[in-house]
PDB file of C-alpha atoms in Angstrom:
ATOM      1  CA  MET A   6     -50.607   6.505  15.842  1.00 59.00           C
ATOM      2  CA  TYR A   7     -47.205   7.987  14.999  1.00 66.00           C
ATOM      3  CA  ARG A   8     -47.013  10.388  17.938  1.00 71.00           C
ATOM      4  CA  PHE A   9     -44.469   8.019  19.503  1.00 71.00           C
ATOM      5  CA  LEU A  10     -41.900   9.441  17.052  1.00 69.00           C
ATOM      6  CA  LEU A  11     -41.823  12.590  19.226  1.00 75.00           C
ATOM      7  CA  THR A  12     -40.912  10.752  22.424  1.00 78.00           C
ATOM      8  CA  PRO A  13     -37.372  11.186  23.853  1.00 80.00           C
ATOM      9  CA  ARG A  14     -36.429   7.586  23.008  1.00 81.00           C
ATOM     10  CA  TRP A  15     -37.382   8.034  19.365  1.00 82.00           C
ATOM     11  CA  TRP A  16     -35.686  11.401  19.171  1.00 85.00           C
ATOM     12  CA  GLY A  17     -32.444   9.546  19.872  1.00 87.00           C
ATOM     13  CA  ILE A  18     -33.213   6.918  17.234  1.00 88.00           C
ATOM     14  CA  ASN A  19     -34.187   9.550  14.660  1.00 87.00           C
ATOM     15  CA  LEU A  20     -31.059  11.591  15.331  1.00 90.00           C
ATOM     16  CA  PHE A  21     -28.883   8.510  14.850  1.00 91.00           C
ATOM     17  CA  VAL A  22     -30.557   7.737  11.506  1.00 91.00           C
ATOM     18  CA  VAL A  23     -30.307  11.347  10.300  1.00 92.00           C
ATOM     19  CA  LEU A  24     -26.577  11.376  11.054  1.00 94.00           C
ATOM     20  CA  ALA A  25     -25.739   7.805  10.045  1.00 94.00           C
ATOM     21  CA  ILE A  26     -27.175   7.818   6.515  1.00 94.00           C
ATOM     22  CA  PRO A  27     -25.305  10.939   5.261  1.00 94.00           C
ATOM     23  CA  PHE A  28     -22.131   9.634   6.909  1.00 95.00           C
ATOM     24  CA  CYS A  29     -22.459   6.299   5.089  1.00 95.00           C
ATOM     25  CA  VAL A  30     -23.113   8.078   1.798  1.00 95.00           C
ATOM     26  CA  PHE A  31     -20.080  10.320   2.352  1.00 95.00           C
ATOM     27  CA  MET A  32     -17.766   7.408   3.200  1.00 95.00           C
ATOM     28  CA  GLY A  33     -19.057   5.330   0.288  1.00 93.00           C
ATOM     29  CA  THR A  34     -18.538   8.245  -2.102  1.00 94.00           C
ATOM     30  CA  TRP A  35     -15.026   8.831  -0.715  1.00 93.00           C
ATOM     31  CA  GLN A  36     -14.051   5.184  -1.177  1.00 93.00           C
ATOM     32  CA  LEU A  37     -15.467   5.266  -4.708  1.00 91.00           C
ATOM     33  CA  GLY A  38     -13.353   8.340  -5.410  1.00 90.00           C
ATOM     34  CA  ARG A  39     -10.266   6.517  -4.164  1.00 86.00           C
ATOM     35  CA  PHE A  40     -11.009   3.642  -6.542  1.00 88.00           C
ATOM     36  CA  GLU A  41     -11.523   6.023  -9.471  1.00 86.00           C
ATOM     37  CA  ASP A  42      -8.214   7.746  -8.647  1.00 82.00           C
ATOM     38  CA  ARG A  43      -6.420   4.396  -8.788  1.00 78.00           C
ATOM     39  CA  VAL A  44      -8.097   3.569 -12.102  1.00 80.00           C
ATOM     40  CA  GLN A  45      -6.971   6.929 -13.473  1.00 76.00           C
ATOM     41  CA  SER A  46      -3.396   6.474 -12.221  1.00 73.00           C
ATOM     42  CA  HIS A  47      -3.345   2.993 -13.776  1.00 67.00           C
ATOM     43  CA  LYS A  48      -4.501   4.435 -17.088  1.00 72.00           C
ATOM     44  CA  GLU A  49      -1.856   7.170 -16.946  1.00 65.00           C
ATOM     45  CA  ALA A  50       0.838   4.614 -16.086  1.00 61.00           C
ATOM     46  CA  GLU A  51      -0.114   2.510 -19.115  1.00 61.00           C
ATOM     47  CA  GLU A  52       0.026   5.540 -21.396  1.00 60.00           C
ATOM     48  CA  ARG A  53       3.458   6.598 -20.181  1.00 59.00           C
ATOM     49  CA  PRO A  54       6.494   5.002 -21.847  1.00 57.00           C
ATOM     50  CA  ASP A  55       8.201   2.169 -19.981  1.00 59.00           C
ATOM     51  CA  PRO A  56      10.386   3.873 -17.333  1.00 56.00           C
ATOM     52  CA  GLY A  57      13.276   1.559 -18.181  1.00 56.00           C
ATOM     53  CA  THR A  58      13.319   2.807 -21.776  1.00 65.00           C
ATOM     54  CA  ARG A  59      13.723   6.464 -20.789  1.00 72.00           C
ATOM     55  CA  SER A  60      17.148   8.075 -20.789  1.00 85.00           C
ATOM     56  CA  PRO A  61      19.210   7.828 -17.566  1.00 90.00           C
ATOM     57  CA  ALA A  62      19.324  10.858 -15.299  1.00 93.00           C
ATOM     58  CA  PRO A  63      21.426  11.807 -12.264  1.00 95.00           C
ATOM     59  CA  LEU A  64      20.067  10.321  -9.060  1.00 95.00           C
ATOM     60  CA  ASP A  65      19.408  13.651  -7.349  1.00 93.00           C
ATOM     61  CA  GLU A  66      17.236  14.803 -10.258  1.00 94.00           C
ATOM     62  CA  LEU A  67      14.865  11.852  -9.790  1.00 94.00           C
ATOM     63  CA  LEU A  68      14.350  12.211  -6.043  1.00 93.00           C
ATOM     64  CA  PRO A  69      12.067  11.928  -4.211  1.00 93.00           C
ATOM     65  CA  VAL A  70      10.774   8.772  -5.848  1.00 90.00           C
ATOM     66  CA  SER A  71       7.308   9.193  -7.354  1.00 86.00           C
ATOM     67  CA  THR A  72       5.057   7.194  -9.662  1.00 80.00           C
ATOM     68  CA  ASP A  73       6.689   9.087 -12.522  1.00 81.00           C
ATOM     69  CA  THR A  74      10.330   8.496 -11.544  1.00 88.00           C
ATOM     70  CA  SER A  75       9.959   4.971 -10.157  1.00 88.00           C
ATOM     71  CA  GLY A  76      11.715   2.588 -12.540  1.00 88.00           C
ATOM     72  CA  ARG A  77      13.666   5.361 -14.264  1.00 90.00           C
ATOM     73  CA  PRO A  78      17.367   4.637 -14.839  1.00 93.00           C
ATOM     74  CA  ALA A  79      19.328   6.628 -12.259  1.00 95.00           C
ATOM     75  CA  VAL A  80      23.036   7.351 -12.473  1.00 96.00           C
ATOM     76  CA  ALA A  81      25.232   7.565  -9.375  1.00 96.00           C
ATOM     77  CA  LYS A  82      28.980   7.633  -8.824  1.00 96.00           C
ATOM     78  CA  GLY A  83      30.812   6.484  -5.711  1.00 96.00           C
ATOM     79  CA  THR A  84      32.622   3.697  -3.914  1.00 96.00           C
ATOM     80  CA  TYR A  85      31.029   0.520  -2.597  1.00 97.00           C
ATOM     81  CA  ALA A  86      31.120   0.172   1.182  1.00 94.00           C
ATOM     82  CA  ASP A  87      29.025  -2.150   3.381  1.00 95.00           C
ATOM     83  CA  GLN A  88      27.314  -5.196   1.940  1.00 96.00           C
ATOM     84  CA  PHE A  89      24.045  -6.739   3.164  1.00 96.00           C
ATOM     85  CA  LEU A  90      22.143  -9.842   2.119  1.00 96.00           C
ATOM     86  CA  VAL A  91      18.350  -9.640   1.914  1.00 95.00           C
ATOM     87  CA  PRO A  92      16.919 -13.134   2.535  1.00 95.00           C
ATOM     88  CA  GLY A  93      13.525 -14.524   1.600  1.00 92.00           C
ATOM     89  CA  ARG A  94      13.320 -12.991  -1.877  1.00 94.00           C
ATOM     90  CA  LYS A  95      11.892 -14.909  -4.819  1.00 92.00           C
ATOM     91  CA  LEU A  96      12.751 -14.627  -8.483  1.00 93.00           C
ATOM     92  CA  ASP A  97      10.615 -16.575 -10.968  1.00 90.00           C
ATOM     93  CA  ASP A  98       9.202 -18.612  -8.053  1.00 89.00           C
ATOM     94  CA  ARG A  99      12.711 -19.617  -6.941  1.00 93.00           C
ATOM     95  CA  ASN A 100      13.864 -18.982  -3.384  1.00 93.00           C
ATOM     96  CA  GLY A 101      16.936 -16.886  -2.842  1.00 94.00           C
ATOM     97  CA  PHE A 102      18.219 -13.547  -1.617  1.00 95.00           C
ATOM     98  CA  TYR A 103      19.296 -10.144  -2.845  1.00 96.00           C
ATOM     99  CA  VAL A 104      22.897  -8.954  -2.758  1.00 96.00           C
ATOM    100  CA  LEU A 105      22.793  -5.317  -1.665  1.00 96.00           C
ATOM    101  CA  ASP A 106      25.799  -3.001  -1.501  1.00 97.00           C
ATOM    102  CA  LEU A 107      25.854   0.579  -0.259  1.00 97.00           C
ATOM    103  CA  LEU A 108      27.423   2.996  -2.718  1.00 97.00           C
ATOM    104  CA  ARG A 109      29.058   5.929  -0.892  1.00 96.00           C
ATOM    105  CA  THR A 110      28.617   8.968  -3.115  1.00 95.00           C
ATOM    106  CA  ASP A 111      30.612  12.202  -3.137  1.00 91.00           C
ATOM    107  CA  SER A 112      27.928  13.806  -0.967  1.00 91.00           C
ATOM    108  CA  GLY A 113      28.672  11.318   1.819  1.00 90.00           C
ATOM    109  CA  LYS A 114      25.252   9.682   1.561  1.00 95.00           C
ATOM    110  CA  ALA A 115      24.994   6.080   0.474  1.00 96.00           C
ATOM    111  CA  LEU A 116      22.712   4.618  -2.170  1.00 97.00           C
ATOM    112  CA  PRO A 117      21.484   1.036  -1.609  1.00 97.00           C
ATOM    113  CA  VAL A 118      22.287  -0.911  -4.769  1.00 97.00           C
ATOM    114  CA  VAL A 119      20.817  -4.361  -5.387  1.00 96.00           C
ATOM    115  CA  ARG A 120      23.532  -5.886  -7.558  1.00 95.00           C
ATOM    116  CA  GLY A 121      21.522  -9.033  -8.160  1.00 95.00           C
ATOM    117  CA  TRP A 122      19.811 -12.151  -6.856  1.00 96.00           C
ATOM    118  CA  LEU A 123      21.314 -15.474  -5.809  1.00 95.00           C
ATOM    119  CA  ALA A 124      19.581 -18.805  -5.302  1.00 93.00           C
ATOM    120  CA  GLY A 125      19.790 -20.502  -1.926  1.00 90.00           C
ATOM    121  CA  SER A 126      20.149 -18.861   1.459  1.00 88.00           C
ATOM    122  CA  PRO A 127      22.745 -16.484   2.936  1.00 90.00           C
ATOM    123  CA  GLY A 128      25.697 -18.362   4.357  1.00 83.00           C
ATOM    124  CA  SER A 129      25.293 -21.362   2.074  1.00 84.00           C
ATOM    125  CA  THR A 130      25.987 -19.567  -1.209  1.00 85.00           C
ATOM    126  CA  GLU A 131      29.184 -17.786  -2.200  1.00 89.00           C
ATOM    127  CA  VAL A 132      28.556 -14.080  -2.707  1.00 92.00           C
ATOM    128  CA  PRO A 133      30.669 -12.155  -5.236  1.00 91.00           C
ATOM    129  CA  GLU A 134      32.422  -9.076  -3.905  1.00 90.00           C
ATOM    130  CA  ALA A 135      31.489  -5.639  -5.155  1.00 93.00           C
ATOM    131  CA  PRO A 136      33.881  -3.887  -7.574  1.00 93.00           C
ATOM    132  CA  ALA A 137      36.655  -1.947  -5.860  1.00 93.00           C
ATOM    133  CA  GLY A 138      37.440   1.709  -6.401  1.00 95.00           C
ATOM    134  CA  GLU A 139      35.216   4.440  -7.744  1.00 95.00           C
ATOM    135  CA  VAL A 140      32.433   3.214 -10.019  1.00 95.00           C
ATOM    136  CA  THR A 141      29.520   4.703 -11.905  1.00 95.00           C
ATOM    137  CA  VAL A 142      26.326   2.692 -11.759  1.00 95.00           C
ATOM    138  CA  THR A 143      23.086   3.001 -13.688  1.00 95.00           C
ATOM    139  CA  GLY A 144      20.167   1.231 -12.075  1.00 94.00           C
ATOM    140  CA  ASP A 145      16.376   1.340 -12.080  1.00 93.00           C
ATOM    141  CA  LEU A 146      15.168   3.607  -9.282  1.00 94.00           C
ATOM    142  CA  GLN A 147      12.881   2.154  -6.619  1.00 94.00           C
ATOM    143  CA  ALA A 148      11.129   3.616  -3.580  1.00 93.00           C
ATOM    144  CA  SER A 149      12.114   2.367  -0.128  1.00 94.00           C
ATOM    145  CA  GLU A 150      10.295  -0.780   0.874  1.00 92.00           C
ATOM    146  CA  ASN A 151       7.643  -0.832   3.576  1.00 90.00           C
ATOM    147  CA  SER A 152       5.692  -3.375   5.610  1.00 87.00           C
ATOM    148  CA  GLY A 153       3.393  -4.070   2.650  1.00 83.00           C
ATOM    149  CA  THR A 154       6.169  -4.926   0.197  1.00 86.00           C
ATOM    150  CA  THR A 155       6.296  -8.570  -0.873  1.00 85.00           C
ATOM    151  CA  GLY A 156       9.160 -10.483   0.735  1.00 86.00           C
ATOM    152  CA  VAL A 157       9.846  -8.004   3.536  1.00 89.00           C
ATOM    153  CA  ASP A 158      10.852  -9.654   6.831  1.00 87.00           C
ATOM    154  CA  LEU A 159       9.768  -7.657   9.886  1.00 85.00           C
ATOM    155  CA  SER A 160      10.322 -10.414  12.425  1.00 82.00           C
ATOM    156  CA  GLY A 161      13.771  -9.138  13.384  1.00 79.00           C
ATOM    157  CA  GLY A 162      16.560 -11.257  14.780  1.00 83.00           C
ATOM    158  CA  LEU A 163      18.340 -11.650  11.455  1.00 89.00           C
ATOM    159  CA  PRO A 164      22.043 -12.561  11.594  1.00 91.00           C
ATOM    160  CA  GLU A 165      24.601  -9.796  11.255  1.00 91.00           C
ATOM    161  CA  GLY A 166      25.015  -8.688   7.674  1.00 92.00           C
ATOM    162  CA  GLN A 167      21.424  -9.480   6.712  1.00 94.00           C
ATOM    163  CA  LEU A 168      18.580  -7.046   6.111  1.00 95.00           C
ATOM    164  CA  GLY A 169      14.842  -7.649   6.186  1.00 94.00           C
ATOM    165  CA  MET A 170      13.675  -4.492   4.421  1.00 95.00           C
ATOM    166  CA  ILE A 171      15.437  -2.217   1.945  1.00 95.00           C
ATOM    167  CA  SER A 172      14.851   1.238   3.347  1.00 94.00           C
ATOM    168  CA  ALA A 173      16.757   4.118   4.894  1.00 94.00           C
ATOM    169  CA  ALA A 174      14.851   3.537   8.144  1.00 92.00           C
ATOM    170  CA  SER A 175      16.109  -0.043   8.465  1.00 92.00           C
ATOM    171  CA  LEU A 176      19.702   0.952   7.624  1.00 94.00           C
ATOM    172  CA  VAL A 177      20.011   4.021   9.826  1.00 89.00           C
ATOM    173  CA  ASN A 178      21.172   2.002  12.845  1.00 88.00           C
ATOM    174  CA  LEU A 179      23.393  -0.350  10.842  1.00 93.00           C
ATOM    175  CA  VAL A 180      25.768   2.083   9.148  1.00 95.00           C
ATOM    176  CA  PRO A 181      27.474   5.264  10.420  1.00 94.00           C
ATOM    177  CA  TYR A 182      26.445   7.433   7.458  1.00 94.00           C
ATOM    178  CA  ASP A 183      23.271   8.777   5.869  1.00 95.00           C
ATOM    179  CA  VAL A 184      21.379   6.677   3.357  1.00 96.00           C
ATOM    180  CA  TYR A 185      19.182   7.816   0.472  1.00 96.00           C
ATOM    181  CA  ASP A 186      15.492   7.124   0.906  1.00 95.00           C
ATOM    182  CA  ALA A 187      15.526   5.068  -2.299  1.00 95.00           C
ATOM    183  CA  TRP A 188      17.444   2.215  -3.918  1.00 96.00           C
ATOM    184  CA  VAL A 189      18.334   0.972  -7.383  1.00 96.00           C
ATOM    185  CA  THR A 190      18.420  -2.445  -8.975  1.00 95.00           C
ATOM    186  CA  LEU A 191      21.105  -3.071 -11.583  1.00 94.00           C
ATOM    187  CA  PRO A 192      20.349  -4.522 -15.026  1.00 87.00           C
ATOM    188  CA  GLY A 193      22.204  -7.604 -16.246  1.00 72.00           C
ATOM    189  CA  SER A 194      25.141  -5.754 -17.770  1.00 53.00           C
ATOM    190  CA  GLU A 195      25.710  -3.831 -14.525  1.00 56.00           C
ATOM    191  CA  SER A 196      25.168  -6.676 -12.048  1.00 51.00           C
ATOM    192  CA  GLY A 197      27.506  -9.099 -13.780  1.00 52.00           C
ATOM    193  CA  ALA A 198      24.688 -11.466 -14.718  1.00 46.00           C
ATOM    194  CA  ALA A 199      25.524 -11.096 -18.394  1.00 41.00           C
ATOM    195  CA  THR A 200      28.898 -12.728 -17.815  1.00 40.00           C
ATOM    196  CA  GLY A 201      27.635 -15.145 -15.185  1.00 43.00           C
ATOM    197  CA  GLU A 202      29.758 -13.579 -12.446  1.00 50.00           C
ATOM    198  CA  GLY A 203      29.007 -15.400  -9.211  1.00 57.00           C
ATOM    199  CA  GLY A 204      25.614 -16.529 -10.519  1.00 76.00           C
ATOM    200  CA  LEU A 205      24.080 -13.087  -9.917  1.00 90.00           C
ATOM    201  CA  GLU A 206      20.799 -12.554 -11.721  1.00 94.00           C
ATOM    202  CA  PRO A 207      19.302  -9.077 -12.226  1.00 94.00           C
ATOM    203  CA  VAL A 208      16.273  -8.142 -10.118  1.00 93.00           C
ATOM    204  CA  PRO A 209      13.571  -6.546 -12.301  1.00 91.00           C
ATOM    205  CA  ALA A 210      12.198  -3.208 -11.154  1.00 88.00           C
ATOM    206  CA  ALA A 211       8.750  -3.341  -9.578  1.00 83.00           C
ATOM    207  CA  ALA A 212       5.894  -1.044 -10.558  1.00 73.00           C
ATOM    208  CA  ALA A 213       5.360   1.952  -8.317  1.00 69.00           C
ATOM    209  CA  GLN A 214       2.855   1.433  -5.522  1.00 65.00           C
ATOM    210  CA  GLY A 215      -0.514   3.001  -6.249  1.00 56.00           C
ATOM    211  CA  SER A 216       0.056   3.064 -10.004  1.00 54.00           C
ATOM    212  CA  GLY A 217      -2.042   0.028 -10.869  1.00 58.00           C
ATOM    213  CA  LEU A 218      -5.234  -1.847 -10.149  1.00 59.00           C
ATOM    214  CA  ASP A 219      -3.845  -3.774  -7.196  1.00 63.00           C
ATOM    215  CA  LEU A 220      -5.663  -5.417  -4.306  1.00 67.00           C
ATOM    216  CA  LYS A 221      -6.038  -2.093  -2.477  1.00 72.00           C
ATOM    217  CA  ALA A 222      -7.918  -0.637  -5.439  1.00 75.00           C
ATOM    218  CA  PHE A 223     -10.522  -3.386  -5.321  1.00 81.00           C
ATOM    219  CA  GLN A 224     -10.639  -3.087  -1.538  1.00 85.00           C
ATOM    220  CA  ASN A 225     -11.720   0.521  -2.040  1.00 86.00           C
ATOM    221  CA  LEU A 226     -14.447  -0.683  -4.380  1.00 88.00           C
ATOM    222  CA  GLY A 227     -15.557  -3.289  -1.843  1.00 91.00           C
ATOM    223  CA  TYR A 228     -15.646  -0.708   0.953  1.00 91.00           C
ATOM    224  CA  THR A 229     -17.801   1.492  -1.291  1.00 92.00           C
ATOM    225  CA  GLY A 230     -20.428  -1.231  -1.506  1.00 93.00           C
ATOM    226  CA  GLU A 231     -20.218  -1.931   2.227  1.00 94.00           C
ATOM    227  CA  TRP A 232     -20.858   1.704   3.192  1.00 94.00           C
ATOM    228  CA  PHE A 233     -23.861   2.008   0.856  1.00 94.00           C
ATOM    229  CA  VAL A 234     -25.269  -1.303   2.074  1.00 95.00           C
ATOM    230  CA  PHE A 235     -24.840  -0.209   5.688  1.00 94.00           C
ATOM    231  CA  GLY A 236     -26.647   3.069   4.938  1.00 93.00           C
ATOM    232  CA  GLY A 237     -29.516   1.162   3.333  1.00 94.00           C
ATOM    233  CA  PHE A 238     -29.615  -1.230   6.297  1.00 95.00           C
ATOM    234  CA  VAL A 239     -29.934   1.679   8.752  1.00 94.00           C
ATOM    235  CA  LEU A 240     -32.884   3.070   6.770  1.00 93.00           C
ATOM    236  CA  PHE A 241     -34.490  -0.382   6.497  1.00 94.00           C
ATOM    237  CA  MET A 242     -34.218  -0.992  10.249  1.00 91.00           C
ATOM    238  CA  TRP A 243     -35.680   2.443  10.996  1.00 89.00           C
ATOM    239  CA  PHE A 244     -38.764   1.709   8.856  1.00 89.00           C
ATOM    240  CA  ARG A 245     -39.042  -1.721  10.451  1.00 89.00           C
ATOM    241  CA  LEU A 246     -38.939  -0.304  13.991  1.00 87.00           C
ATOM    242  CA  VAL A 247     -41.467   2.432  13.098  1.00 85.00           C
ATOM    243  CA  ARG A 248     -43.831  -0.119  11.593  1.00 84.00           C
ATOM    244  CA  ARG A 249     -43.580  -2.425  14.602  1.00 85.00           C
ATOM    245  CA  GLU A 250     -44.125   0.468  17.033  1.00 82.00           C
ATOM    246  CA  ALA A 251     -47.117   1.725  15.002  1.00 81.00           C
ATOM    247  CA  GLU A 252     -48.690  -1.741  14.918  1.00 77.00           C
ATOM    248  CA  ALA A 253     -48.217  -2.064  18.683  1.00 76.00           C
ATOM    249  CA  ALA A 254     -49.877   1.340  19.231  1.00 73.00           C
ATOM    250  CA  ARG A 255     -52.783   0.352  16.977  1.00 74.00           C
ATOM    251  CA  ASP A 256     -53.307  -2.932  18.817  1.00 68.00           C
ATOM    252  CA  ILE A 257     -53.427  -1.067  22.117  1.00 70.00           C
ATOM    253  CA  GLN A 258     -56.052   1.353  20.721  1.00 72.00           C
ATOM    254  CA  LEU A 259     -58.146  -1.558  19.495  1.00 73.00           C
ATOM    255  CA  GLY A 260     -57.798  -3.403  22.779  1.00 70.00           C
ATOM    256  CA  LEU A 261     -55.952  -6.274  21.141  1.00 68.00           C
ATOM    257  CA  ALA A 262     -52.832  -5.948  23.226  1.00 60.00           C
ATOM    258  CA  ALA A 263     -52.474  -7.822  26.487  1.00 56.00           C
ATOM    259  CA  ASP A 264     -51.736  -4.613  28.421  1.00 51.00           C
ATOM    260  CA  ALA A 265     -54.475  -2.558  26.766  1.00 42.00           C
ATOM    261  CA  ASP A 266     -56.127  -1.915  30.169  1.00 42.00           C
TER     262      ASP A 266
END
């Protein structure tokens, strides 16, 4: 009754099942491992002291930005050069924009410095000028933004002097000097918010990507379930097809099928 399993057609079906089930188990296990890694990194991040409470360190000592150095106070010395406004940024559910100035350091590279946030939109709000001369800034270190960062504008076509994403890649064609692949956000005392200068409000540092139980972590968990369910579905359909084929073969042997002759 089950000799049909040795036919060429069923050899193809059997081979697919034999390969598909281990593949589904492997992918489900891999996604589960990714979720567990994110849980572990979240636990480690909670156990570490708040990055903002750790002692400041020279910028170059904290690069490249990692989950350990993100949020750490970084110290840099230089002269402010070009200024850019970053529209479409919210602070406490209020619409506004970042004021970003490039700090030219002694090395020639520039560090993007978010001096603060202003309500309104660029062009309709007066923007305070950056301090003149050589300055030393201490700001919370942040990794360059990417397409998944909240508030990033990738549509293009922004007016001159505006920036959609804070990253070295987006600045490379806008300024004639190298830019660090990182940026800092100044606390209140540094940005001028403490004295109310120009209405600037400090932008709080964001947690490092991949250091918490974010949406991607639960996506990994969801994908885990999907792969295991798909593997079980493949096995279920194989048994269903075998049973139907066996019943058809039995009916033919008993002369119950229409084409038994």
